[in-house]
XYZ file of C-alpha atoms in Angstrom:
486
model
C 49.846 -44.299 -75.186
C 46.037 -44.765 -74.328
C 46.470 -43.036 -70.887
C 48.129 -40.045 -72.476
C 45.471 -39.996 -75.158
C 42.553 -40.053 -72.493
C 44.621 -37.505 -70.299
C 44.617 -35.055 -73.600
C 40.934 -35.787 -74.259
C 39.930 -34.935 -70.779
C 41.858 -31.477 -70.385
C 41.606 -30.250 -73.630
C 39.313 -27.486 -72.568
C 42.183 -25.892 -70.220
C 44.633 -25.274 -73.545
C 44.533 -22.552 -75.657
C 41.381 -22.898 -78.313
C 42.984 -21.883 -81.385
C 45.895 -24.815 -81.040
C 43.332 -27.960 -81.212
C 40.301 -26.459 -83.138
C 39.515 -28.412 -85.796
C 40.704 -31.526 -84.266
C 39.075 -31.044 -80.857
C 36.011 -30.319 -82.099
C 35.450 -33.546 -84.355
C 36.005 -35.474 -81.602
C 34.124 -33.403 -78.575
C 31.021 -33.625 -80.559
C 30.681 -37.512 -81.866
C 30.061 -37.954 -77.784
C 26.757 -36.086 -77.571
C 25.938 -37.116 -80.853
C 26.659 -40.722 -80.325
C 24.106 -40.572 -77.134
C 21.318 -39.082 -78.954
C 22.302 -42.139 -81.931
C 21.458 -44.234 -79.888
C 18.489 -43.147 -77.520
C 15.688 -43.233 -80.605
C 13.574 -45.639 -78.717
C 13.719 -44.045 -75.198
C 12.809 -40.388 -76.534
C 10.326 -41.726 -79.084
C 8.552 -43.042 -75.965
C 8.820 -40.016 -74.255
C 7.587 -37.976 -76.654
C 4.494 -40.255 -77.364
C 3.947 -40.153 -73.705
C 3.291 -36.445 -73.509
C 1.439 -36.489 -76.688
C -1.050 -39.116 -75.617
C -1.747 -36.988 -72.316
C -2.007 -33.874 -74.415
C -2.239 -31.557 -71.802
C -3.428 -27.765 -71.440
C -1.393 -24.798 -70.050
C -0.766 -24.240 -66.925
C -2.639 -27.989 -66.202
C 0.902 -29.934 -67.575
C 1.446 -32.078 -64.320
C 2.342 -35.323 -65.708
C 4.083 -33.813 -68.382
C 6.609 -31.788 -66.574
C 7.115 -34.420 -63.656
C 7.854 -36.676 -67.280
C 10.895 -34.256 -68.028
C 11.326 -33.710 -64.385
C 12.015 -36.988 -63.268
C 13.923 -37.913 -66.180
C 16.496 -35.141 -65.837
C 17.101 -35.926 -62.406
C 17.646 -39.460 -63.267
C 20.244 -37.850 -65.704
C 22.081 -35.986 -63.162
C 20.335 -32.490 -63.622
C 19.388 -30.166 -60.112
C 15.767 -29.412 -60.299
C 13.910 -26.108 -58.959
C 10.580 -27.064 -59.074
C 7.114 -24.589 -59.283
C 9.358 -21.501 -60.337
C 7.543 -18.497 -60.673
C 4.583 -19.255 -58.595
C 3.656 -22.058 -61.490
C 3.268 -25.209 -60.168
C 4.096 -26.844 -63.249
C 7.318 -24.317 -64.178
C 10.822 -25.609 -63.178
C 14.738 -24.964 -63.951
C 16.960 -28.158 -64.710
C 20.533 -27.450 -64.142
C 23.801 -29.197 -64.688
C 27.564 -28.292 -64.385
C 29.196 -25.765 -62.671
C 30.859 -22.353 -63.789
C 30.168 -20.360 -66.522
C 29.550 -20.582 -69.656
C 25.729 -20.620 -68.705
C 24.143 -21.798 -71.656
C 19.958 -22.478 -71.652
C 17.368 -24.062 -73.192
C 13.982 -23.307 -73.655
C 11.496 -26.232 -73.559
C 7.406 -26.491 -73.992
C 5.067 -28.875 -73.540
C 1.331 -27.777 -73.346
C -1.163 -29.140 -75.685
C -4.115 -26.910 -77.082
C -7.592 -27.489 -76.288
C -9.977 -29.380 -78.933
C -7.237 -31.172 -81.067
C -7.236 -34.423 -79.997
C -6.730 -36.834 -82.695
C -5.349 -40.471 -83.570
C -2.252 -40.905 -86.130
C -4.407 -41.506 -88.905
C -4.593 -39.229 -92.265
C -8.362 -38.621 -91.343
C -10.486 -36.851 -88.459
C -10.050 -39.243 -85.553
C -10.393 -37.589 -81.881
C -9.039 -39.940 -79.457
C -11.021 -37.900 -77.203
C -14.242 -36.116 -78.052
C -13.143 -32.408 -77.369
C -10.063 -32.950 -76.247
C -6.863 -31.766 -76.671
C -4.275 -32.049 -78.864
C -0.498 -31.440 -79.608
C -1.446 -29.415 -83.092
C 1.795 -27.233 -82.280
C 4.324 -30.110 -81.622
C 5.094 -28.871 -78.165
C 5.394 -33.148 -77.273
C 8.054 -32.978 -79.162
C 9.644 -29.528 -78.153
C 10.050 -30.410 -74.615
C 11.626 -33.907 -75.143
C 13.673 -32.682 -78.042
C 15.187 -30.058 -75.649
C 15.891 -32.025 -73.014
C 17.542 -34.771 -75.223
C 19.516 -32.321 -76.314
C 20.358 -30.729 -72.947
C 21.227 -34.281 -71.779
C 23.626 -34.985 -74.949
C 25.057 -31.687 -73.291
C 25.601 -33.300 -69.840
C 27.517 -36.306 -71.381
C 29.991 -34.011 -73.225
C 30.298 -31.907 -70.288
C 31.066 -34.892 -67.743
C 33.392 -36.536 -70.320
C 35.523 -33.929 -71.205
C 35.797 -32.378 -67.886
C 35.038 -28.499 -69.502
C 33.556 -26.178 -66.925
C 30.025 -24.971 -67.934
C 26.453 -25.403 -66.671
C 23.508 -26.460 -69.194
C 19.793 -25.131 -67.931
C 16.749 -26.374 -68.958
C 14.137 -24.040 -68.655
C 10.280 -26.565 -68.501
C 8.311 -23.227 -69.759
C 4.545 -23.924 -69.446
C 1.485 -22.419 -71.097
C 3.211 -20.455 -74.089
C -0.268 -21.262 -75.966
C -1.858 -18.041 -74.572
C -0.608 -18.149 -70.727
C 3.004 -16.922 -71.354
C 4.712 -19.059 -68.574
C 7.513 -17.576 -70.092
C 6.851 -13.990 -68.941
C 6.154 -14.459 -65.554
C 9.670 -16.350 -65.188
C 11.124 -13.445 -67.259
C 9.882 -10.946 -64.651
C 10.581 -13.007 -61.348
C 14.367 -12.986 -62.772
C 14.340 -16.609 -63.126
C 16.881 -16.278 -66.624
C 19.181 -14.127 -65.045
C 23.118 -14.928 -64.957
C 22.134 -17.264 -68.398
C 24.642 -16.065 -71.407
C 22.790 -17.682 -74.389
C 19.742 -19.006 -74.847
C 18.616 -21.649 -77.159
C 15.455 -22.094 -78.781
C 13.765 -24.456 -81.529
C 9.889 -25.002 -82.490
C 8.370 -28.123 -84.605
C 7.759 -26.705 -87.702
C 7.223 -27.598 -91.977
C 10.620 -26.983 -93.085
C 14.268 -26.629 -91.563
C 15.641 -23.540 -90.775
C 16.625 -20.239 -88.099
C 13.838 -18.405 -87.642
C 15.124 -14.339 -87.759
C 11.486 -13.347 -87.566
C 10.793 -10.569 -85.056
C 6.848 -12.018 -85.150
C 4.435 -9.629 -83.029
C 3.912 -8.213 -79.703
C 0.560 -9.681 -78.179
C -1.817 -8.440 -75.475
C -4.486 -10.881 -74.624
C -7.305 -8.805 -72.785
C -10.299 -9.661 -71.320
C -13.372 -7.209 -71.041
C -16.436 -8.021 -68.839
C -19.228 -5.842 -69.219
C -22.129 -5.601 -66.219
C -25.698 -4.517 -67.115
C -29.085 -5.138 -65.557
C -31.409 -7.750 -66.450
C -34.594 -7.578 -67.121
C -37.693 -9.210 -69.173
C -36.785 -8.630 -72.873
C -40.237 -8.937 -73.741
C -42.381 -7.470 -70.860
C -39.900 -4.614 -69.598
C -36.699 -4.335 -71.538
C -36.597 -0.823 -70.829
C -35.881 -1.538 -67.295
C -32.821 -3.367 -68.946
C -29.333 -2.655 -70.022
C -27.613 -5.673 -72.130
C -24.368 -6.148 -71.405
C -24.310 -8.716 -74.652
C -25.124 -4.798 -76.293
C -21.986 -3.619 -74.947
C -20.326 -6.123 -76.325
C -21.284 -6.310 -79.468
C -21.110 -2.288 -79.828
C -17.320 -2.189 -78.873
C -16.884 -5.199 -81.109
C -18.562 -3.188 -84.067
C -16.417 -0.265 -83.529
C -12.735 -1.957 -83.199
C -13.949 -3.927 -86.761
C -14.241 -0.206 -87.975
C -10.506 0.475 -86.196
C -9.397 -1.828 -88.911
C -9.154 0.689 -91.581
C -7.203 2.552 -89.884
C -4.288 0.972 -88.269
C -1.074 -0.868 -89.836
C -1.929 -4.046 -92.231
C 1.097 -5.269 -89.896
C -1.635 -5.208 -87.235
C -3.916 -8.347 -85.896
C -6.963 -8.129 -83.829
C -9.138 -11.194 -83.098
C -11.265 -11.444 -80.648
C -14.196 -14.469 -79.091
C -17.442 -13.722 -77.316
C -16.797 -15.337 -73.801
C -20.246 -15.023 -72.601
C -23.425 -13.348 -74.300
C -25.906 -14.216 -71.736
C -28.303 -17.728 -70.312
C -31.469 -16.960 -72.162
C -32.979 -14.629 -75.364
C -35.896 -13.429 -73.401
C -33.098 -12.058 -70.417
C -31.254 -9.111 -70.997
C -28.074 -10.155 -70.325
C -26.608 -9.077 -67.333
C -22.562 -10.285 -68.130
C -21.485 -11.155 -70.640
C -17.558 -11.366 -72.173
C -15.503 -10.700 -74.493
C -11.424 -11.790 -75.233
C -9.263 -9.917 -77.458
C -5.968 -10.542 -78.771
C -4.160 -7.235 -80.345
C -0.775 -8.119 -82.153
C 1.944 -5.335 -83.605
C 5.237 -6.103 -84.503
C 6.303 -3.789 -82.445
C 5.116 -3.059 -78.762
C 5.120 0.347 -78.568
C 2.531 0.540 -81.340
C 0.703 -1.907 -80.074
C 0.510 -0.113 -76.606
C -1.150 2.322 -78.909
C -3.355 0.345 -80.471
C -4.400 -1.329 -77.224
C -5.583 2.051 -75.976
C -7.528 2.202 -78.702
C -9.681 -0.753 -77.744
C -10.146 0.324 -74.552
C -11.323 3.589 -75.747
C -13.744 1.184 -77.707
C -14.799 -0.596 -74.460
C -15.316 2.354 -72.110
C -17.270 4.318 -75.136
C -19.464 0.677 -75.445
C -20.050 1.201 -71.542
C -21.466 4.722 -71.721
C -23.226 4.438 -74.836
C -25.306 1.225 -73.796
C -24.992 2.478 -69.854
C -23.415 -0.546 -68.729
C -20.114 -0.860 -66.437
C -16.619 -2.565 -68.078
C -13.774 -4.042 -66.645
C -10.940 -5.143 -67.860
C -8.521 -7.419 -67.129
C -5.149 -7.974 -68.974
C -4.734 -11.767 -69.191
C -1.072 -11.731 -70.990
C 1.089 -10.162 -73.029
C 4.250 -10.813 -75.497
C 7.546 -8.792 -76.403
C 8.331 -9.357 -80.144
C 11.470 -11.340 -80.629
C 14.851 -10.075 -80.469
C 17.273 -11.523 -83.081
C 20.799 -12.372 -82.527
C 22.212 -12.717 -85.396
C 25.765 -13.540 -84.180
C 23.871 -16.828 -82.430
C 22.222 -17.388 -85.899
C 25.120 -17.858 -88.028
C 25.972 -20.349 -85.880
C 22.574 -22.197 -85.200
C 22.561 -21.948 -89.056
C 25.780 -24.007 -89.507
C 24.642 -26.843 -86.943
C 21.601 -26.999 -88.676
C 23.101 -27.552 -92.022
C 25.903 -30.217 -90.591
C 23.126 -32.402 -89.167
C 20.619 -31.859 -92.152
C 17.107 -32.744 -92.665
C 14.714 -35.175 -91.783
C 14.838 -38.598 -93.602
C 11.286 -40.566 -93.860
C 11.438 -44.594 -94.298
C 8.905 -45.742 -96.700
C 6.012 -46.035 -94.227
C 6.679 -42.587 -92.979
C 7.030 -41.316 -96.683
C 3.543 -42.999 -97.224
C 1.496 -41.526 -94.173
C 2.829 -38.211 -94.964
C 2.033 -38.724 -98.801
C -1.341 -38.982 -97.141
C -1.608 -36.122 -94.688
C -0.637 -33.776 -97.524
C -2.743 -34.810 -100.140
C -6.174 -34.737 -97.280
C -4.588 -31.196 -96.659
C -4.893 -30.150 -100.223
C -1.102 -30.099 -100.429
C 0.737 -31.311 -103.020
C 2.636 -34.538 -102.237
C 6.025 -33.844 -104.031
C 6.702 -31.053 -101.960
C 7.487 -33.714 -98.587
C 11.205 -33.419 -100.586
C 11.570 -30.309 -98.615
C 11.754 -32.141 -95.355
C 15.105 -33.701 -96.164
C 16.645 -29.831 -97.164
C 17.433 -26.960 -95.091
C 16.671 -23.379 -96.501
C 19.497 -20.851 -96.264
C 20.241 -17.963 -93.304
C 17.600 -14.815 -94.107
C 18.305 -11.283 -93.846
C 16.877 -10.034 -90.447
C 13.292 -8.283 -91.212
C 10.994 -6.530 -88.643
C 8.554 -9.409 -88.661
C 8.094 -12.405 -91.337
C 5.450 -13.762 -89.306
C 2.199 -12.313 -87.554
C 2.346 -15.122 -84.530
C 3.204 -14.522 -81.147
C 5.144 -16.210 -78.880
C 6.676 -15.609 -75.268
C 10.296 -16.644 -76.241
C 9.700 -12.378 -77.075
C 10.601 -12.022 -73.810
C 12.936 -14.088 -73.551
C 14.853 -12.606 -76.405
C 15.306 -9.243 -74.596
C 16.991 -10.739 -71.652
C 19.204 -13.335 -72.457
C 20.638 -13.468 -76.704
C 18.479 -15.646 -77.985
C 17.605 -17.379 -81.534
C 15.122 -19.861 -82.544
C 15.655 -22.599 -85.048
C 12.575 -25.194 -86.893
C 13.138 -28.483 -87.670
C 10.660 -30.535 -90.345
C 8.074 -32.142 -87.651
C 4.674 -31.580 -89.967
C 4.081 -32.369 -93.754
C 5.086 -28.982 -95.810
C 1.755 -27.035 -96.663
C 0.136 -28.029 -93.634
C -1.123 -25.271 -90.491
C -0.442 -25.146 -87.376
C -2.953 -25.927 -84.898
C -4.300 -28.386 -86.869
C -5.496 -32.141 -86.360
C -3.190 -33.197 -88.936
C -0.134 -31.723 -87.252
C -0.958 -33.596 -83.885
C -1.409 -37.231 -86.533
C 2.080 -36.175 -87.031
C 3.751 -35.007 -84.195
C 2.528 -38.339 -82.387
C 4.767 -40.575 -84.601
C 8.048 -41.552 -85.355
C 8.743 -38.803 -87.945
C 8.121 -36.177 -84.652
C 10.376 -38.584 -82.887
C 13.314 -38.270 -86.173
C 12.857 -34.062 -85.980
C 13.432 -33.521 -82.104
C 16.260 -35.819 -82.359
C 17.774 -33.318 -85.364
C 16.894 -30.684 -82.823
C 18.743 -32.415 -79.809
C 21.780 -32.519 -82.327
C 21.513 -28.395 -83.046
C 21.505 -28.209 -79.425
C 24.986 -30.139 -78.557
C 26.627 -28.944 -81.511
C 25.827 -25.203 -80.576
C 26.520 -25.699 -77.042
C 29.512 -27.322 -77.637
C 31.066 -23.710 -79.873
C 30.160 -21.954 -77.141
C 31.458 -23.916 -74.513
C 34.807 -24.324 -76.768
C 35.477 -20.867 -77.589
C 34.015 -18.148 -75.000
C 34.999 -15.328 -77.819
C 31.545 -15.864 -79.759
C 29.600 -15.235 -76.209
C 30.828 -12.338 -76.041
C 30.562 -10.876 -79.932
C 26.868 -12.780 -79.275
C 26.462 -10.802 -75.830
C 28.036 -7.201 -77.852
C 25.644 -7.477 -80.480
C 22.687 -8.391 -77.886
C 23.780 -5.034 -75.506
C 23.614 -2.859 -78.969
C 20.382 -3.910 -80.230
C 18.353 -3.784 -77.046
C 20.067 -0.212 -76.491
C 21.798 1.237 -73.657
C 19.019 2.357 -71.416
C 16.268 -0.709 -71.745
C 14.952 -1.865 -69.130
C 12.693 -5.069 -68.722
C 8.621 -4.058 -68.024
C 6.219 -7.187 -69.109
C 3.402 -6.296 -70.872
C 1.149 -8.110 -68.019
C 2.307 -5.902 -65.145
C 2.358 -7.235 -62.016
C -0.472 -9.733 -62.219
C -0.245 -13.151 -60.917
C -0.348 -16.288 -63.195
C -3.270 -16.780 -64.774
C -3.231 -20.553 -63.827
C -6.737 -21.323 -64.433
C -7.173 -19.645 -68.135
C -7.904 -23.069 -69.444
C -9.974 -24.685 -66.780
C -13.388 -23.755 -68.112
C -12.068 -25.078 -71.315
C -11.233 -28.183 -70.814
């Protein structure tokens, strides 16, 4: 009898799905879940790992030969340096289709670093941090891709499982460049989750992004003895900045501009021959920001001639908004509610009692860690961020789910979310995550009917006659956008 019941385990996947359903699936899924059960320790280090080295984008080299190495070890195929990025690679395991993926992060930003403590405590004067979670993002996506790998090899199902290590999405968009060397091609579904203050599926469309760079030349001179024989570039700057604040008043509330002076010169008494200036545009949708964007260079050039200085500029990246899927939602949505929230222990209730109350948050609302909110309606954008899984979106169906890493009330890219992340409650989240993951993959994998209505509803949306251009062009990656700010 025990032979015949491991035969039937192992060859379910080749009988019809709608004879074992239920059944099959109770059992198919306690094996990925079971590994992830019992790994707590091994991805808790992991995850603290990363987070101590808190790396910048594009610079990630320990952390992605971390998740490298330890996918190999697992049995995954690894393409390293994909895209011309050193620090980009493809993890693959399995054979056949379906060809599900997962997208996984890891850079830190720059000027975060901090202890876990509930108060201001840089482990390193100036440098970075994890205040997005991303520590936990890339381990909690490969846990879950190897929780994957274990169902797949025990059960015998054809399918491959991709991990896609996705550097720089703080303002480099590794993303994009993969997205336009082809590198998610032939992938059905892709999978997606981000540390955040509550549980749920993010249906957000968020905003299109062009991060631009414009340099403006002048000729320097004496300010005090002959400044007529000088033309400030700082001038130039400061005149286009002047006129795109006035823009303000006249473009979509939907609309973001922000921008930091780069470079305004060495000395007060040298008219500044350089200086820089870095603008990010957002839109929730590209085509107005294409628009907009214009419209700042129009701003630029007229800076040029009216201070009779010379401007270049120099796209540095650039976002799609996010395509929703909202087949791939629903069921995101009903793995997230089967595996639930995140539970604290008493010293992690305590420390994040702490976190929210130096935050100015009110402590009772940690409850909300434990719950997870209900499927929205799809809107245009619930959220003025940016992020590079836009690009993703309109290439492979893709959704993103959140998962309760920070204390509720708190902001992202903040000292208090890297205290966080860089304990055991980060550790409890991208394990929840890890659990989405296999319990998603495993639907898809068990009944190729919801690819397809997920792949129908992706061809309608996008529209017949899209075609892929990045926002970037055809630059090359900007791999050393975070070197002078180290």
């Amino acid at each position: 009898m025990k032979s015949r019941y491991i035969l039937f385990l192992l060859c379910l996947c080749s009988f019809p799905l709608q004879t074992y359903s239920q059944n099959r699936t109770s059992i198919l899924k306690n094996v990925a879940i079971q590994h992830l059960d019992l790994s707590f320790e091994l991805y808790d280090r992991l995850q603290k790992t990363i987070w101590r080295n808190a790396e910048l984008g594009f610079l990630e080299v320990k952390s992605s030969e971390l998740l490298q190495q330890h996918l190999k070890e697992n049995g995954f195929k690894i393409e390293s340096g994909v895209a011309g990025i050193p620090t980009a690679f493809v993890a693959t395991y399995g054979s056949g289709g379906p060809v599900i993926g997962i997208l996984a992060e890891f850079d830190a930003l720059p000027g975060l670093s901090q202890d876990t403590v509930s108060f201001r405590k840089p482990l390193v004067e100036g440098g970075g941090g994890h205040g997005c979670g991303h520590n936990v993002f890339g381990i909690g996506s490969m846990a879950g891709a190897i929780a994957i790998k274990h169902w797949l090899a025990q059960t015998r199902c054809q399918g491959t499982i991709k991990l896609f290590g996705t550097p720089a999405e703080e303002g480099g968009g590794g993303k994009v460049y993969m997205a336009r060397e082809g590198v998610f091609n032939n992938v059905d579904v892709m999978l997606d989750w981000h540390p955040g203050t509550n549980n749920f599926v993010n249906v957000g469309s968020g905003t299109a992004v062009l991060m631009v760079d414009y340099t403006f030349k002048g000729i320097a001179a004496h300010a005090a003895n002959n400044p007529e024989k000088g033309r400030s570039a700082l001038d130039a700057v400061e005149a286009m900045d002047f006129m795109v604040n006035m823009m303000r008043e006249h473009v979509l509330p939907s609309t973001r501009i922000h921008y930091v002076i780069q470079d305004g010169g060495e000395a007060p008494n040298v008219v500044p021959t350089s200086a820089k200036v870095s603008y990010y545009i957002r839109s929730p949708r590209r085509d107005v920001l294409r628009s907009i964007a214009e419209w700042v260079d129009q701003a630029a050039e007229g800076a040029a001639k009216g201070t009779q200085t010379q401007v270049k500029k120099e796209i540095i990246c650039g976002f799609y908004e996010k395509l929703d899927n909202r087949a791939l939602s629903k069921i995101v949505q009903k793995n997230l509610e089967i595996v639930g929230g995140v539970i604290y222990d008493a010293r992690e209730q305590h420390f994040a009692e702490e976190i929210a109350k130096v935050s100015g948050q009110d402590p009772t609302n940690i409850c909300q860690v434990k719950e997870v909110l209900p499927l929205v309606e799809e809107t245009l954008s619930t959220w003025s961020g940016s992020t590079d899984v836009g690009d993703v979106s309109w290439n492979v169906p893709t959704t993103t789910f959140r998962t309760s890493v920070f204390v509720p009330g708190t902001s992202l890219h903040s000292w208090q979310n890297v205290a966080v992340c860089g304990t055991t409650i980060g550790t409890k989240a991208l394990l929840n995550a890890a659990k989405v993951f296999s319990l998603t993959a495993i639907d898809l994998y068990s009944n190729p009917k919801l690819i397809q209505n997920i792949r129908n509803e992706f061809e309608k949306k996008r529209g017949k006659n899209f075609k892929y251009t990045p926002l970037l062009g055809d630059r090359a990656p900007a791999l050393d956008y975070r070197v002078a700010r180290k």
